Amino acid sequence: MASITEIYNANPIIAASVNTARTKPIRHETRYLWSDDPDSKGPLSGLAGSREESDEDSEEGEEIDNIEIFELLRGIYDPEHPLTLEQLQVVNPSHIFIRPPNPPSPGAATNVLVEFTPTVPHCGMSTIIGLALRVRLLRALPERMKVDIRVRKGSHQSENALNKQLNDKERVAAALENTALLEVVEKCLAGEQPTLI
Amino acid sequence: MSTEVSMERLVRTYLAANGDEDVQEVVSAIESGSSTVLLLVRALGEPLTSTEDAVRTRGLNLLSEVLTRIPKEKLSEQATRVLTKFYIDKLEDLHVIVPALKGILSLESFSHFGDEEAVKVFEALVQNIKMRAHVQATRFIVFMIIDALLKHRRDALKSLGNVFIGGYIELANGEKDPRNLLQAFSIDRVILTEFETKSKIDDLFDITFCYFPISWKPPAGDPYGISTDDLRNALRQCLSATSLFGPLAMPTFLEKLSATVGAAKIDTLQSMTACFPIYGQTALQPFAQKTWDALRMEIFQPLNDETQDYSLKTLISFIQTSYPSTDAQLDGIAVEITKECIGLLKEPERDQAKHAIKTLGALLESSPAVAKHACGQSLDTLLRLFRDPSAGSARGAVMDAITGLLSSLMRAAADGLYDVSEVLASKKDELVSCFVSSIRSSSLRQNALNAILEITQIAGLITTEEITFMCQACTEILLEESSQETQETLLQVLKQFSRNAPKALEETCLPLLFAQLPDEAPALEADEKREHYWRILSALQSLCLEPVLFQVLVVRLVTKLDIICSLKLDDSPEALIEVSAAYSHAILETLRKTIQSKIHAKHNDFAKYLDQLVPRLFSIFLRAALSPSSVRQIPCNTILILDASNIVNLLTQTASSTEQARFVTSLFHAYFNGTYTQIAYDAVRIPKDVPFTPFATDASSKSKDLVPILCGAIIGLRKEVDLSIDIPTAMVKRFAEWCLSTADSALQRDAVLRALSTLINKRLEDITPFMNETLPSYGNDVLLNPTVSLPRRLVCLELWVWVGRALLVRSDDSIRTLVDDLFDLFPDSNIAYDAALAIGRISQGGVDVLTKENHATIRFLHMQKFFNLLIPTLITGAKDTSVPDTTRQTLYLAALAAVVINIPHAVLSQVLPSILPLLFRCLQLSDAGLRANVAEVFAAIAADDVLASTSLTEHSPSLIKALLANSVPVAGEPTSVRLRVAALKSLAAIPAAIRYDVLHPLKPTVISQLGKAVDDHKRSVRKEAVEARAKWYRYHG
């Protein structure tokens, strides 16, 4: 078990949770004319034919967007505090960018860029955070999406080295071979505070 | 003389056979008076002096055993004394110690066992028993004896003074077994609270605190039934038993607090919280600084929230004990803590400030003097910070900090710790004006609303005028606010106002809201206007629960509805009718949901609305239904009619039998006799040219559509209410007949079937002719008759479903015939599949119709009973290979898949072994809905670890393959979101339930297949896939 005794930021600023509830798309369809609340109840309410169920499985797709990726990342725990990356504002929906293939073709890769902000510029946990983000997205996104993880410009003193490290396939693979490191990452992902000290 | 002989014979028999019946014979002999205990002792003379250990043991066993069984008055004072002496002597004989102790234990409960004996017994125990030399069971008896002595002969032991305490300490010292410790702790507690312990306190401290904190864990399977918490609580009772422990305990507590983690740390904190008030101010004083240092660590660098919460509770107890009086000059640690925390508030958005607020909150919930000091200081600081022009972005954090303090003050007020209103009096005006000005700024709005919510909950602080003032401001903002979260908080605040001061809401808020509701529905394209009225209505719905506000709501909304529905629509486009109907629907739903919430909150101001609300609604619908004009009118929309019938249902449910009877009689008169004046408001406006006869064969569709309103009322009737115009069996028959022949839409039919079902359920005794004659004739003539048209047969099938549900819920046996009728349809391919699904629909039970609220007759465990009847038939059918064609088997599988989702969990675990192979086959049915049922059942099974590991482990590889196949869409096969979500949920639950070694060969396949599922085109499916894949990645040996 790696022993890391120095606390890099002992008194971080805590942000309120980001509200990612999607605003309902306004469409000129019957159900939006009739109700804003799909689950109305009453002994006779099922009779008029259920308007909601019919289009539940419509073929209309819902593309993966930056909010959805943020939702995958928000619950990851910081390796140093019993707080999530969202609370520490390490990740932020507006710092996640998705670029679909141009021109659109089914086999081509979609590029995803996730920028994160360490709480202090000398944060030594940034590699672990970056690794946790990468592992999470490796597991949660389809293969056709190519992910870049970077620290936000100007937020870390060794920005370039860090970015290189996080996006070097072989170094990432090597890091994940290290069971101690992987265990820390797994704990961050599982929403537990890893025991570093 | 003969009795003596017989006793000796009995003793001999016992010694030879050692049987329980021999003991019983001795007992009977003594009970009947034909012998005595002393004679038994004499008869035992020889065995008890035998040189063979086993014989002596057995002999004494007999005596002790007899003592436990004979009546307590059978032993004279003399005999008790002799026996006590006798037993005490036996304690010297190591081989017979166990029976001797048992004998003493039962002897102790005899009425003549006195103080003298108690003292002798205790002295003998101390002298002869070397606890460490004995096994747990023996030591346990010793503790039992001491416990019993303490219970019955406490004064005798007290008179021994230190001799008793010293002796006991010697016995108890070094005990390790949890069973004995539980007993020892309860003895310790009595000694510590009842005895003079001052001179022995060090030793007592040693034999209690040596166990603290308890780290023992029950072994797997827990053979003793003792939990860690049992021991902890028992020990805590001892630690907090005497103030004498204080000076000794404090260093121990502080040392343990820093040395422990997890549950032991929490135990330490809880014990400190419990002990401080007992130890008292003097004991705590010398350790004040150290205690705060230790608690500061736990609060400001918390291991987790739980530890922090317990530490704050300990802090409260600490301060309460340290500052008992209310008006003392305040100095010392509390002042220091306050100062330290206030220092941290200077940077309110930082982590440490949040902890500081929690700490200050704890002070506010402690003793009055400290609370006053801390409250004044911290609010001053925060308000100054808030006013500081350079504060800028920190204002939100300051407001949150104030909210945190207010919520502690609210708890202090609720617990009556001190007069919170008085403490806050000087700050109240500034707080309120600060909040009201902050809600006008969008960046602080949410924070300020939270603060208002807290401050209004402090009992007796805020006046009605202040509420009116805040209410006005909040309403203005409600109308312009766009963020959903803030709106919800606003409504919460207004709702709080409506409870404290409904008048304020009625005067300021409601008029503004009602003025926002348009008299005409917005046009089809005007989405924003529509969103607006939805928002206003949903606000009204959550605000108008208080009786006086609900009254206003009903009057205003019904008037609005009347205006919309009376629009002249002669040449309006179809779209206008539709938007008006949608608007009306929103209004009716608002009424219904408000009533529903009021029922939920157990309000009882509904009675008058059967007379005030229903006639007005009925009149609106009746006017449209009887209008001679051929133009479509808004109230003819069936959705609105159903809305109305749901409202009628709720109001009927809550009415008393008398009110129900009166109400339903006037409805019957309207529907069956055409005399509606009693039930329709403003009847002169209803067209007179067309009679209202909805049940007549030649009735117009428009009038038939009004039948659901009557049904809504019937569904909610109590059993005892008389149907006035018909005997039940005639009514049921009339309804059934009407469904089969007259009704001309599914909607009319279904409403009547629901009403019919509730009548059958509640009045089964009164409708025997219908059940025995009418129903079978429908079966033969329609349901099972292939020459009848299919639509008519399907209506009849629907009748079977609803009759079936009525019988199922009351566990009536006649359901068997009914279900058999459905199986009889399986050979008829035209209707077979519908019949299989119909069985599934019956198995749903009473759904939302046959409910307790609707006064249905519901038998306990009715689902269990039904499935015990049904499942064997399904299993036999699905396995039946006598028919070469597999369609028949598939039908049984379909029926199984249709019912399986409704099987209660307890029944499922019983039948699972027999239906599991069939469920696998069900996952290959073509109907995606049925497969989704099965997948959901697997998710439920997998979530139950015990059930899953016993029943699924063996078949898990094939289960996983079947689930994976259903988790991604396959070209040409029907699928659904529900199916994929359920399959993924089951897959996600499996790693927790099945051992890794069983499934590890499948891990790569599962992960790769789930890699496709995370690319599903539906977001809800992706979410489950991500969850499942993460679980499988973490699945290790």
XYZ file of C-alpha atoms in Angstrom, chain A residues 24-115:
92
model
C -38.398 18.492 -20.853
C -38.224 19.095 -24.555
C -41.295 20.994 -25.665
C -42.874 19.195 -28.555
C -46.197 19.695 -30.253
C -47.417 16.260 -29.439
C -50.502 15.133 -27.661
C -48.895 14.103 -24.410
C -47.286 17.467 -23.887
C -50.573 19.094 -24.580
C -52.333 16.923 -22.068
C -50.062 16.638 -19.145
C -46.708 17.510 -17.735
C -46.976 14.634 -15.345
C -46.974 11.145 -16.824
C -47.895 9.275 -13.679
C -51.420 10.308 -12.907
C -53.279 7.782 -10.791
C -56.815 6.761 -9.993
C -58.931 3.644 -10.229
C -60.262 4.683 -13.606
C -57.234 6.453 -14.979
C -55.883 3.529 -16.961
C -58.947 3.442 -19.174
C -58.250 6.134 -21.715
C -55.429 4.043 -23.154
C -52.067 4.750 -21.711
C -50.626 7.596 -23.680
C -47.175 7.341 -22.194
C -46.338 3.718 -22.684
C -46.802 3.733 -26.423
C -43.861 6.007 -27.160
C -41.631 4.791 -24.364
C -39.791 2.593 -26.771
C -39.813 4.838 -29.764
C -36.747 4.456 -31.916
C -35.830 8.057 -31.326
C -32.308 7.957 -29.958
C -30.864 9.840 -27.035
C -27.233 10.581 -27.850
C -24.617 10.503 -25.117
C -23.982 14.134 -24.196
C -21.712 16.038 -21.820
C -24.303 15.931 -19.014
C -24.453 12.154 -19.239
C -20.667 11.887 -19.090
C -20.642 14.282 -16.142
C -23.156 12.050 -14.396
C -20.763 9.134 -14.863
C -17.988 11.106 -13.184
C -19.678 13.219 -10.514
C -19.873 10.486 -7.893
C -16.174 9.501 -8.013
C -14.520 10.190 -4.687
C -11.481 12.333 -4.210
C -8.552 10.213 -3.011
C -7.829 12.773 -0.295
C -11.183 13.892 1.110
C -14.487 12.154 1.796
C -15.942 14.358 -0.917
C -16.888 13.777 -4.530
C -15.174 15.282 -7.524
C -18.368 17.219 -8.123
C -18.348 18.783 -4.657
C -14.737 19.790 -5.123
C -15.510 21.122 -8.612
C -12.799 18.958 -10.082
C -15.187 17.968 -12.843
C -17.769 20.211 -14.374
C -20.293 19.551 -17.172
C -19.147 22.591 -19.139
C -15.612 21.230 -19.275
C -16.639 18.084 -21.102
C -16.644 18.269 -24.881
C -17.966 15.775 -27.395
C -17.075 15.863 -31.072
C -19.030 13.416 -33.236
C -17.304 12.109 -36.375
C -17.457 14.453 -39.301
C -18.920 13.446 -41.687
C -21.129 11.143 -39.584
C -20.474 7.513 -40.323
C -21.408 4.528 -38.181
C -17.934 3.106 -37.663
C -16.019 6.340 -37.027
C -14.876 7.392 -33.597
C -16.505 10.087 -31.500
C -13.979 12.158 -29.604
C -14.559 13.017 -25.972
C -12.419 15.536 -24.137
C -12.699 15.686 -20.352
C -10.882 18.536 -18.656
